[in-house]
Coordinates of C-alpha atoms and ligand atoms in Angstrom, one line a residue:
M1 CA -98.6 -19.0 29.6
G2 CA -97.4 -16.7 26.8
A3 CA -97.6 -13.6 28.9
T4 CA -94.7 -11.2 29.2
A5 CA -93.9 -8.9 32.1
T6 CA -96.7 -6.6 33.2
F7 CA -96.0 -2.9 32.5
T8 CA -97.7 0.2 33.7
L9 CA -97.8 3.7 32.3
N10 CA -95.4 4.7 35.1
D11 CA -92.9 2.2 33.8
L12 CA -93.1 3.7 30.4
I13 CA -92.8 7.2 31.6
A14 CA -89.8 6.3 33.8
Q15 CA -88.1 4.6 30.9
I16 CA -88.6 7.6 28.6
R17 CA -87.5 10.1 31.4
A18 CA -84.2 8.2 31.8
I19 CA -83.4 8.8 28.1
R20 CA -85.1 12.1 27.5
P21 CA -86.0 14.2 30.5
N22 CA -87.7 16.9 28.3
A23 CA -90.0 14.4 26.5
D24 CA -93.6 15.4 25.8
F25 CA -95.0 13.3 28.7
Q26 CA -98.4 14.8 28.3
L27 CA -98.6 13.4 24.8
I28 CA -97.6 10.0 26.0
E29 CA -100.1 10.1 28.8
R30 CA -102.9 11.2 26.5
A31 CA -102.2 8.5 24.0
F32 CA -102.1 5.9 26.8
A33 CA -105.3 7.1 28.3
L34 CA -107.1 6.9 25.0
A35 CA -105.7 3.4 24.2
D36 CA -106.4 2.1 27.7
A37 CA -110.0 3.3 27.6
A38 CA -110.6 2.0 24.0
H39 CA -109.2 -1.5 24.8
K40 CA -111.0 -1.7 28.1
G41 CA -112.4 -5.2 28.7
Q42 CA -110.3 -6.7 25.9
A43 CA -107.9 -9.4 26.6
R44 CA -105.0 -10.9 24.6
M45 CA -105.0 -14.7 23.8
S46 CA -102.5 -15.0 26.7
G47 CA -105.3 -13.7 29.0
E48 CA -103.6 -10.5 30.0
P49 CA -105.3 -7.1 29.4
Y50 CA -105.0 -6.0 25.8
I51 CA -103.3 -2.7 26.7
Q52 CA -100.2 -4.7 27.7
H53 CA -99.5 -5.3 24.0
P54 CA -99.3 -1.6 22.8
L55 CA -97.5 -0.8 26.1
H56 CA -94.8 -3.5 25.4
A57 CA -94.5 -2.3 21.8
A58 CA -94.0 1.3 23.1
M59 CA -91.3 0.1 25.6
I60 CA -89.3 -1.6 22.8
L61 CA -89.4 1.7 20.8
V62 CA -88.3 3.7 23.9
E63 CA -85.3 1.3 24.0
M64 CA -84.6 2.3 20.4
H65 CA -84.7 5.9 21.5
A66 CA -87.8 6.5 19.3
P67 CA -89.3 10.1 19.4
D68 CA -92.5 10.8 21.3
Q69 CA -94.7 10.9 18.2
I70 CA -93.7 7.3 17.4
I71 CA -94.2 6.1 20.9
A72 CA -97.7 7.7 20.9
A73 CA -98.5 6.1 17.6
A74 CA -97.3 2.7 19.0
L75 CA -99.7 3.1 22.0
L76 CA -102.6 3.8 19.6
H77 CA -101.6 1.3 16.9
D78 CA -104.4 -1.2 17.4
V79 CA -107.1 1.3 18.3
P80 CA -108.9 1.9 15.0
E81 CA -108.8 -1.7 13.9
D82 CA -109.9 -3.3 17.2
T83 CA -112.0 -0.8 19.1
D84 CA -114.9 1.6 18.6
V85 CA -112.6 4.6 18.4
S86 CA -112.1 5.6 14.8
L87 CA -109.0 6.9 13.0
E88 CA -110.9 10.3 12.6
E89 CA -111.0 10.6 16.4
I90 CA -107.3 9.9 16.6
K91 CA -106.6 12.5 14.0
E92 CA -108.8 15.0 16.0
H93 CA -106.9 14.4 19.2
F94 CA -103.4 13.7 18.1
G95 CA -103.1 15.4 14.7
E96 CA -102.4 14.3 11.2
D97 CA -98.9 12.9 11.7
I98 CA -99.7 10.4 14.4
A99 CA -103.0 9.4 12.7
S100 CA -101.2 8.7 9.5
M101 CA -98.7 6.4 11.2
V102 CA -101.5 4.6 12.9
N103 CA -103.3 4.3 9.6
G104 CA -100.1 2.9 8.0
I105 CA -99.8 0.2 10.7
S106 CA -103.4 -0.9 10.2
K107 CA -102.8 -1.1 6.5
V108 CA -99.8 -3.4 6.9
G109 CA -102.4 -5.7 8.2
K110 CA -103.3 -7.8 11.1
I111 CA -101.9 -11.2 11.1
K112 CA -104.3 -13.1 9.0
Y113 CA -103.1 -15.9 6.8
R114 CA -105.0 -17.5 4.0
G115 CA -102.5 -19.2 1.8
V116 CA -100.1 -17.8 -0.8
E117 CA -102.4 -15.0 -2.0
R118 CA -102.6 -13.6 1.5
Y119 CA -98.9 -13.9 1.9
I120 CA -98.2 -11.9 -1.2
E121 CA -100.8 -9.3 -0.2
N122 CA -99.1 -8.9 3.1
L123 CA -95.8 -8.4 1.4
R124 CA -97.1 -5.8 -0.9
K125 CA -98.6 -3.9 2.0
I126 CA -95.4 -4.0 3.8
F127 CA -93.5 -2.5 0.9
V128 CA -96.0 0.2 0.2
A129 CA -96.1 1.2 3.9
M130 CA -92.3 1.3 4.0
A131 CA -92.0 3.4 1.0
N132 CA -94.6 5.8 2.3
D133 CA -93.2 6.2 5.8
I134 CA -90.3 4.1 7.2
R135 CA -91.5 4.9 10.8
V136 CA -94.5 2.6 10.2
M137 CA -92.2 -0.3 9.6
I138 CA -90.2 0.5 12.7
I139 CA -93.4 0.5 14.8
K140 CA -94.4 -2.8 13.1
F141 CA -91.1 -4.4 14.2
A142 CA -91.9 -3.5 17.8
D143 CA -95.5 -4.8 17.4
R144 CA -94.2 -8.0 15.8
L145 CA -91.5 -8.5 18.4
H146 CA -94.1 -8.5 21.2
N147 CA -96.4 -10.8 19.3
L148 CA -93.5 -13.2 18.9
Q149 CA -92.8 -13.1 22.6
T150 CA -96.4 -14.2 23.3
L151 CA -96.7 -16.9 20.6
D152 CA -97.1 -19.7 23.3
A153 CA -100.7 -18.5 23.8
I154 CA -101.9 -19.1 20.2
P155 CA -102.5 -22.3 18.2
Q156 CA -99.3 -23.9 17.1
K157 CA -100.0 -23.8 13.4
K158 CA -100.7 -20.1 13.5
A159 CA -97.7 -19.5 15.7
Y160 CA -95.5 -21.2 13.1
R161 CA -96.8 -19.1 10.3
I162 CA -96.3 -15.8 12.2
A163 CA -92.8 -16.9 13.2
L164 CA -92.0 -17.9 9.6
E165 CA -93.1 -14.6 8.2
S166 CA -91.0 -12.8 10.8
L167 CA -88.0 -14.9 9.9
E168 CA -88.3 -14.6 6.2
I169 CA -89.6 -11.1 5.8
Y170 CA -89.4 -8.9 8.9
A171 CA -85.9 -9.8 10.0
P172 CA -84.2 -9.4 6.6
I173 CA -85.9 -6.0 6.3
A174 CA -84.6 -5.0 9.8
G175 CA -81.2 -6.1 8.7
R176 CA -81.3 -4.2 5.5
L177 CA -82.2 -1.1 7.6
G178 CA -79.1 -1.7 9.7
M179 CA -81.1 -2.6 12.8
G180 CA -78.9 -5.5 13.9
E181 CA -80.3 -5.8 17.4
I182 CA -83.9 -5.8 16.2
K183 CA -83.1 -8.3 13.4
G184 CA -81.4 -10.6 16.0
R185 CA -84.3 -10.4 18.4
L186 CA -86.9 -11.1 15.6
E187 CA -84.9 -14.0 14.4
D188 CA -84.3 -15.6 17.8
A189 CA -87.9 -15.2 18.8
S190 CA -89.0 -16.9 15.5
F191 CA -86.3 -19.5 15.4
K192 CA -87.9 -21.3 18.4
Y193 CA -91.2 -21.8 16.6
V194 CA -89.9 -22.4 13.0
L195 CA -87.1 -24.9 13.8
P196 CA -87.8 -26.0 17.4
K197 CA -85.3 -28.9 17.4
E198 CA -82.5 -26.9 15.8
Y199 CA -83.2 -24.1 18.3
E200 CA -82.8 -26.5 21.3
W201 CA -79.6 -27.8 19.8
T202 CA -78.1 -24.4 19.2
L203 CA -79.2 -23.1 22.6
E204 CA -77.5 -26.0 24.3
L205 CA -74.3 -25.5 22.4
A206 CA -74.4 -21.8 23.0
T207 CA -75.0 -22.2 26.7
K208 CA -72.1 -24.6 27.1
G209 CA -69.9 -22.4 25.0
T210 CA -70.7 -19.4 27.0
Q211 CA -70.1 -21.1 30.3
S212 CA -66.7 -22.4 29.2
K213 CA -65.7 -19.1 27.6
Q214 CA -67.0 -16.7 30.3
P215 CA -63.9 -16.7 32.6
H216 CA -61.7 -16.4 29.5
I217 CA -63.6 -13.4 28.3
Q218 CA -63.4 -11.7 31.7
K219 CA -59.6 -12.1 31.7
I220 CA -59.2 -10.7 28.1
I221 CA -61.3 -7.7 29.0
E222 CA -59.1 -7.0 32.1
Q223 CA -56.0 -7.3 30.0
T224 CA -57.3 -5.1 27.3
K225 CA -58.3 -2.4 29.7
E226 CA -54.8 -2.6 31.2
E227 CA -53.1 -2.3 27.8
L228 CA -55.2 0.7 26.8
Q229 CA -54.6 2.4 30.2
N230 CA -50.8 1.9 29.9
S231 CA -50.9 3.6 26.5
N232 CA -53.1 6.4 27.6
I233 CA -56.0 5.5 25.3
Q234 CA -59.3 6.4 26.7
F235 CA -62.2 4.0 26.5
I236 CA -65.9 4.2 27.5
D237 CA -66.7 0.5 27.9
I238 CA -65.3 -2.9 27.1
H239 CA -67.6 -5.8 27.3
G240 CA -68.2 -9.3 25.9
R241 CA -70.9 -9.9 23.4
Y242 CA -72.4 -13.3 22.4
K243 CA -73.8 -14.0 19.0
H244 CA -77.6 -14.1 18.6
L245 CA -78.8 -17.7 18.5
Y246 CA -80.2 -17.8 14.9
S247 CA -77.2 -16.1 13.5
L248 CA -75.0 -18.6 15.3
Y249 CA -77.1 -21.4 13.9
R250 CA -76.7 -20.1 10.3
K251 CA -73.0 -20.0 10.8
L252 CA -72.8 -23.4 12.3
L253 CA -74.5 -24.8 9.2
K254 CA -71.8 -23.2 7.1
Y255 CA -69.0 -24.7 9.2
G256 CA -70.2 -28.3 9.5
R257 CA -71.9 -27.7 12.8
D258 CA -68.5 -27.3 14.5
I259 CA -68.6 -24.5 17.0
T260 CA -64.8 -24.5 17.4
K261 CA -64.6 -23.1 13.9
I262 CA -66.7 -20.1 14.7
Y263 CA -64.4 -17.3 15.8
D264 CA -66.9 -14.7 16.5
F265 CA -69.2 -16.7 18.7
T266 CA -68.0 -14.4 21.4
A267 CA -66.4 -11.1 20.8
I268 CA -64.8 -8.4 22.9
R269 CA -66.5 -5.1 22.2
C270 CA -64.6 -1.9 22.8
I271 CA -66.6 1.4 22.9
L272 CA -64.2 4.3 22.4
P273 CA -64.7 8.0 22.4
S274 CA -63.6 8.7 18.8
T275 CA -62.6 7.1 15.6
A276 CA -58.9 7.9 16.3
E277 CA -59.1 5.9 19.5
C278 CA -60.7 3.0 17.6
Y279 CA -57.6 2.8 15.3
A280 CA -55.3 3.4 18.2
A281 CA -56.9 0.5 20.2
L282 CA -56.6 -1.7 17.1
G283 CA -52.8 -1.0 17.1
I284 CA -52.5 -1.8 20.8
I285 CA -54.4 -5.1 20.5
H286 CA -52.2 -6.1 17.5
S287 CA -49.0 -5.3 19.4
R288 CA -50.1 -7.5 22.3
W289 CA -51.7 -10.4 20.4
T290 CA -51.0 -11.7 16.9
P291 CA -53.8 -11.0 14.4
L292 CA -55.1 -13.7 12.0
K293 CA -54.3 -12.9 8.4
G294 CA -57.2 -11.6 6.4
R295 CA -59.5 -11.1 9.4
I296 CA -58.9 -7.4 9.9
K297 CA -62.0 -5.5 8.7
D298 CA -62.2 -1.7 8.5
Y299 CA -65.9 -1.0 8.3
I300 CA -65.1 2.6 9.5
S301 CA -63.4 3.7 6.3
Q302 CA -65.6 1.3 4.3
P303 CA -69.0 0.9 6.0
K304 CA -71.2 -2.0 5.0
P305 CA -74.1 -1.1 2.6
N306 CA -76.5 -1.0 5.5
G307 CA -74.4 1.7 7.2
Y308 CA -72.6 -0.6 9.7
R309 CA -69.4 0.9 11.0
S310 CA -66.8 -0.7 13.3
L311 CA -63.2 -2.1 13.2
H312 CA -63.0 -5.9 13.5
T313 CA -60.0 -8.0 14.1
T314 CA -59.4 -11.6 15.2
V315 CA -56.3 -12.4 17.2
F316 CA -54.5 -15.5 18.6
Y317 CA -55.0 -15.5 22.3
D318 CA -53.5 -17.9 24.8
R319 CA -52.4 -21.4 23.4
G320 CA -54.0 -21.0 20.0
A321 CA -57.4 -19.7 21.4
I322 CA -58.9 -17.2 19.0
V323 CA -60.9 -14.1 19.9
E324 CA -62.6 -11.4 17.9
F325 CA -62.4 -7.7 18.9
Q326 CA -64.8 -5.0 17.7
M327 CA -63.9 -1.3 18.1
R328 CA -66.5 1.4 17.7
T329 CA -67.6 4.8 19.0
P330 CA -70.9 5.1 21.0
E331 CA -72.5 6.6 17.9
M332 CA -71.5 3.6 15.7
H333 CA -72.7 1.3 18.5
E334 CA -76.1 2.7 18.7
A335 CA -76.4 2.8 14.9
A336 CA -75.3 -0.9 14.7
E337 CA -78.0 -1.9 17.2
F338 CA -80.9 0.2 16.0
G339 CA -79.8 1.4 12.5
I340 CA -81.8 4.2 11.0
A341 CA -83.8 4.4 14.2
A342 CA -80.6 5.6 16.0
H343 CA -80.6 8.7 13.9
W344 CA -83.5 10.3 15.7
N345 CA -82.4 13.6 17.2
Y346 CA -83.9 15.9 19.7
D347 CA -84.0 19.6 19.0
E348 CA -83.8 21.3 22.4
T349 CA -84.6 24.7 21.0
K350 CA -87.8 23.7 19.4
G351 CA -88.7 21.2 22.1
Q352 CA -89.4 18.8 19.2
E353 CA -88.2 15.6 17.8
M354 CA -86.2 16.3 14.7
M355 CA -84.8 13.9 12.3
S356 CA -81.2 13.9 11.4
D357 CA -80.4 14.4 7.8
R358 CA -79.8 10.7 7.3
F359 CA -83.2 9.9 8.6
K360 CA -84.8 12.5 6.5
N361 CA -83.2 10.9 3.5
L362 CA -84.9 7.7 4.5
I363 CA -88.3 9.3 4.6
N364 CA -87.8 11.2 1.4
P365 CA -85.8 8.4 -0.1
E366 CA -82.6 9.2 -2.0
K367 CA -80.1 7.0 -3.6
E368 CA -79.2 5.0 -0.5
I369 CA -82.7 3.5 -0.1
E370 CA -83.3 3.1 -3.8
W371 CA -84.3 -0.4 -3.0
I372 CA -87.3 0.6 -1.0
N373 CA -88.4 2.6 -4.0
Q374 CA -87.8 -0.3 -6.2
L375 CA -90.1 -2.4 -4.1
A376 CA -92.8 0.1 -4.2
V377 CA -92.5 0.6 -7.9
M378 CA -92.5 -3.2 -8.4
Q379 CA -95.7 -3.8 -6.5
N380 CA -97.3 -1.1 -8.6
T381 CA -96.2 -2.3 -12.0
I382 CA -96.9 -5.9 -11.3
K383 CA -100.7 -6.2 -11.6
D384 CA -100.9 -9.9 -11.9
K385 CA -100.6 -12.0 -8.8
K386 CA -99.0 -14.9 -10.7
E387 CA -96.4 -12.6 -12.1
F388 CA -95.8 -11.2 -8.6
L389 CA -95.3 -14.7 -7.2
A390 CA -92.8 -15.5 -10.0
S391 CA -90.9 -12.3 -9.3
L392 CA -90.8 -13.1 -5.6
E393 CA -87.7 -15.3 -5.9
E394 CA -85.9 -12.6 -7.9
L395 CA -87.0 -10.0 -5.4
K396 CA -85.7 -12.0 -2.5
L397 CA -82.4 -12.3 -4.2
D398 CA -82.3 -8.6 -4.9
V399 CA -83.3 -7.3 -1.6
F400 CA -82.7 -9.8 1.1
R401 CA -79.4 -11.4 0.3
D402 CA -76.0 -10.0 1.0
R403 CA -75.1 -6.8 -0.7
I404 CA -71.8 -5.5 -2.1
F405 CA -70.9 -1.9 -2.6
V406 CA -68.8 -0.7 -5.5
Y407 CA -67.6 2.7 -6.7
T408 CA -67.9 4.7 -9.8
P409 CA -64.7 6.4 -11.0
K410 CA -65.9 9.6 -9.3
G411 CA -66.3 7.8 -6.0
D412 CA -70.1 7.4 -5.8
V413 CA -71.1 4.3 -4.0
I414 CA -73.4 1.8 -5.8
D415 CA -75.2 -0.8 -3.7
L416 CA -75.7 -4.1 -5.5
P417 CA -76.6 -7.7 -4.6
D418 CA -73.8 -10.1 -4.1
E419 CA -72.5 -11.7 -7.3
S420 CA -73.5 -8.7 -9.4
T421 CA -71.7 -8.2 -12.7
P422 CA -70.6 -5.1 -14.6
I423 CA -73.9 -5.3 -16.5
D424 CA -75.8 -4.8 -13.2
F425 CA -73.6 -1.9 -12.3
A426 CA -74.1 -0.3 -15.8
Y427 CA -77.9 -0.5 -15.5
A428 CA -77.7 0.7 -11.9
I429 CA -76.0 3.9 -13.2
H430 CA -78.4 4.6 -16.1
T431 CA -80.4 2.6 -18.6
D432 CA -78.5 4.2 -21.4
I433 CA -75.2 3.2 -19.9
G434 CA -76.5 -0.4 -19.7
N435 CA -77.9 -0.4 -23.2
T436 CA -74.7 0.9 -24.7
C437 CA -72.3 -1.0 -22.5
A438 CA -69.3 -2.4 -24.5
S439 CA -66.8 -3.4 -21.9
A440 CA -65.8 -2.7 -18.3
K441 CA -62.7 -1.8 -16.4
V442 CA -62.5 -2.9 -12.8
N443 CA -59.8 -1.2 -10.7
G444 CA -58.2 -0.1 -14.0
M445 CA -58.1 -3.5 -15.6
I446 CA -60.4 -4.9 -18.3
H447 CA -62.9 -7.2 -16.6
P448 CA -65.2 -9.7 -18.4
L449 CA -68.9 -8.5 -18.4
D450 CA -70.0 -11.9 -17.0
Q451 CA -67.6 -12.0 -14.0
P452 CA -68.9 -11.0 -10.5
L453 CA -67.8 -7.8 -8.8
K454 CA -66.4 -7.5 -5.3
S455 CA -67.1 -5.0 -2.6
G456 CA -64.8 -2.0 -3.0
D457 CA -64.2 -2.4 -6.7
I458 CA -64.0 0.8 -8.8
I459 CA -65.8 0.2 -12.0
E460 CA -65.7 2.1 -15.3
I461 CA -68.1 1.2 -18.0
I462 CA -66.9 1.8 -21.5
T463 CA -69.9 2.5 -23.8
N464 CA -70.3 2.3 -27.5
K465 CA -72.7 5.0 -28.6
S466 CA -73.4 3.3 -31.9
R467 CA -74.6 0.2 -30.1
K468 CA -78.4 -0.2 -30.6
G469 CA -79.1 -2.1 -27.4
P470 CA -78.2 -4.8 -24.9
N471 CA -77.1 -8.3 -25.9
P472 CA -79.9 -10.7 -24.9
D473 CA -77.1 -13.1 -23.8
W474 CA -76.5 -10.8 -20.8
L475 CA -79.6 -12.3 -19.2
R476 CA -77.5 -15.3 -18.5
F477 CA -75.4 -13.4 -15.9
A478 CA -77.2 -10.2 -15.0
K479 CA -78.1 -10.6 -11.3
T480 CA -80.4 -7.7 -10.5
R481 CA -84.0 -7.6 -11.3
H482 CA -83.5 -4.1 -12.6
A483 CA -80.9 -5.1 -15.2
K484 CA -82.9 -8.1 -16.3
T485 CA -86.1 -6.2 -16.7
K486 CA -84.3 -3.5 -18.8
I487 CA -82.6 -6.1 -21.0
R488 CA -85.9 -8.0 -21.5
Q489 CA -87.8 -4.8 -22.2
F490 CA -85.4 -3.9 -24.9
A491 CA -85.3 -7.4 -26.2
R492 CA -89.1 -7.3 -26.6
A493 CA -89.3 -3.9 -28.1
G494 CA -86.2 -3.7 -30.1
I495 CA -85.3 -7.3 -31.1
A496 CA -85.9 -6.6 -34.7
D497 CA -83.8 -3.5 -34.7
W498 CA -81.1 -5.3 -32.8
I499 CA -81.0 -8.2 -35.2
K500 CA -80.8 -5.7 -38.1
D501 CA -77.9 -4.0 -36.3
V502 CA -75.9 -6.9 -35.2
I503 CA -76.4 -9.4 -38.0
P504 CA -75.0 -8.1 -41.3
T505 CA -77.5 -7.7 -44.0
A506 CA -75.9 -10.3 -46.1
M507 CA -76.4 -13.0 -43.5
R508 CA -80.1 -12.3 -43.2
G509 CA -80.2 -13.6 -46.8
K510 CA -82.0 -10.7 -48.4
K511 CA -80.7 -7.8 -50.3
K512 CA -82.5 -4.6 -50.8
Ligands
MN601 MN1 -100.5 -4.9 17.5

C-alpha cells in the first residue's frame, strides 16, 4: 500500500538518455551510488527501500528536462538529513553547486508539523530558499510530488496536513512559476486527501464526461487535421487534453456544479511549428466552425504574467456542442507544462548545462520575479511571528491569487494582483510616484484612483510634485501589500506634515 512503481538506476539512465544522449551519466551514477549506499537498510513508511524516493524525485525532474546537476542533487537530497553522510562529504565529492542545492532542500525542512508556528516557519523557509536558488524549489516540487503519491502509507491526520500544505502553498507557487503540469499534479494528488468526497464526485463526473466525449474528440481531431492539410498548414501534433481534476472541481464550483457549462473540460491541442502557423490554424478553424464571441484569447501577443503563451478559441461544433482549441508551438507547449524549468538549455560546445537568459534572470531575479524578492524581504523585515501571521492573508492575496499585467506609457509590463488600482500601479513604479500621485489616465482617459485596472491597460500616473505624501484614504482601495505598507509608513512618519499641508492653517484654529 502506498508504494509507487519500483525504479532502478538503469531506468533513470535510460530516461535521461532518451532526452539527452550526451548527459553526464558518470555524475548521475556517482550520485546514485552514494545515495544508495547511504540509505542502505532504510525503508519508507510504505515498506519500500528508501532509495526509491530520491529515484522517483529524480525521474520526475528528468521528465521536466532538468539538467544533470539538478538530477544529481535530487538523488542526494535526503542524504545529509537522514544518513551518516554529511553535507561536507557531498561537497567534497560533488562540488559546491550540488552541495548548496542539497543544503537548500534540507533547509526547506522535512515535513514536520507542530501547529501554526511551524506552518509559518515552513513558509518562511520556502520563501528564503526560493529567493536564494529557484532550483531548490523545483527539486522540492518533485520531492513533494512523490511524497503525495505515497501518502496512503502514513497516518491519515499527517497525510491530510501534507496534502493541505501542498494544495495551499506548493501548487500556487508552481502555478506562479508557470509550471502548469506540476501545479496540476500537485493539486490532484492533494485533492484526494484534502476533500475526499468532492474528489470522488469530480472523478466520477470527469470519467463519465471523458467517456461520452472521447469519440467526439477523435472526430474533431481528424477533421482538424484534414482542414489543415487541405490548406497546406504544417502541424506537429493534434491531441485531446482533459482538464486536471482539481482545476475542473474549482471551475465546477464557479458554475453551479454543472459540467455542461464548462467549455474547456476537454480541449483540442494543436502543436504547430511556428507562431505564424498558430495564427493560420486559428483562421482555418474559424472558417470551418463559428467561434463564440469573446472567447478568443491571444496569449501569444499578450502572454499571461506567468509567461503562458498560446492561442485559445472556443467554437460551436455539431448541433450546438462547444469545443475549445489551443494553438501553440512546441516551445510554448513545454514552457506551459514546466514553466521556468523548460528554459534549461544544453550547451553542446562546453558539454555543460547552461541556463537560458530567462532562467538566469530567475536565479538573479530581475523585474519579472520581483515577487520572489518581495517574499524574501518580507520574511526578513517581519520579526514578530504574530505580525507575520497577520500579514499572511495579505501575502496570499498578493502572491497567490490571479494576476493582471498592465503597461506603462513606454510599454514596460507591470505585474499586479487582480483588482489592483492606479495607486498600486503608482507604487509599483516608484515610491515617489505613489507618494505624489494626483490622478491617473488609463488608455488615455482619466480613471478614478479607486477603480480596479484590467489586464492590458496602459496607465499614466500624473504626479503633483508639491504634494507632501499619500492620502491615508487610499488604504481603503490599495490592493498590494507594497502600496499599503508605503502609505502606512508615510502616514506614521509624516502624518503631522501631511495635516499641515492639506488642512489650511486657518482650519487648524491657530495662527502664528
Ligand atoms: Mn525527500
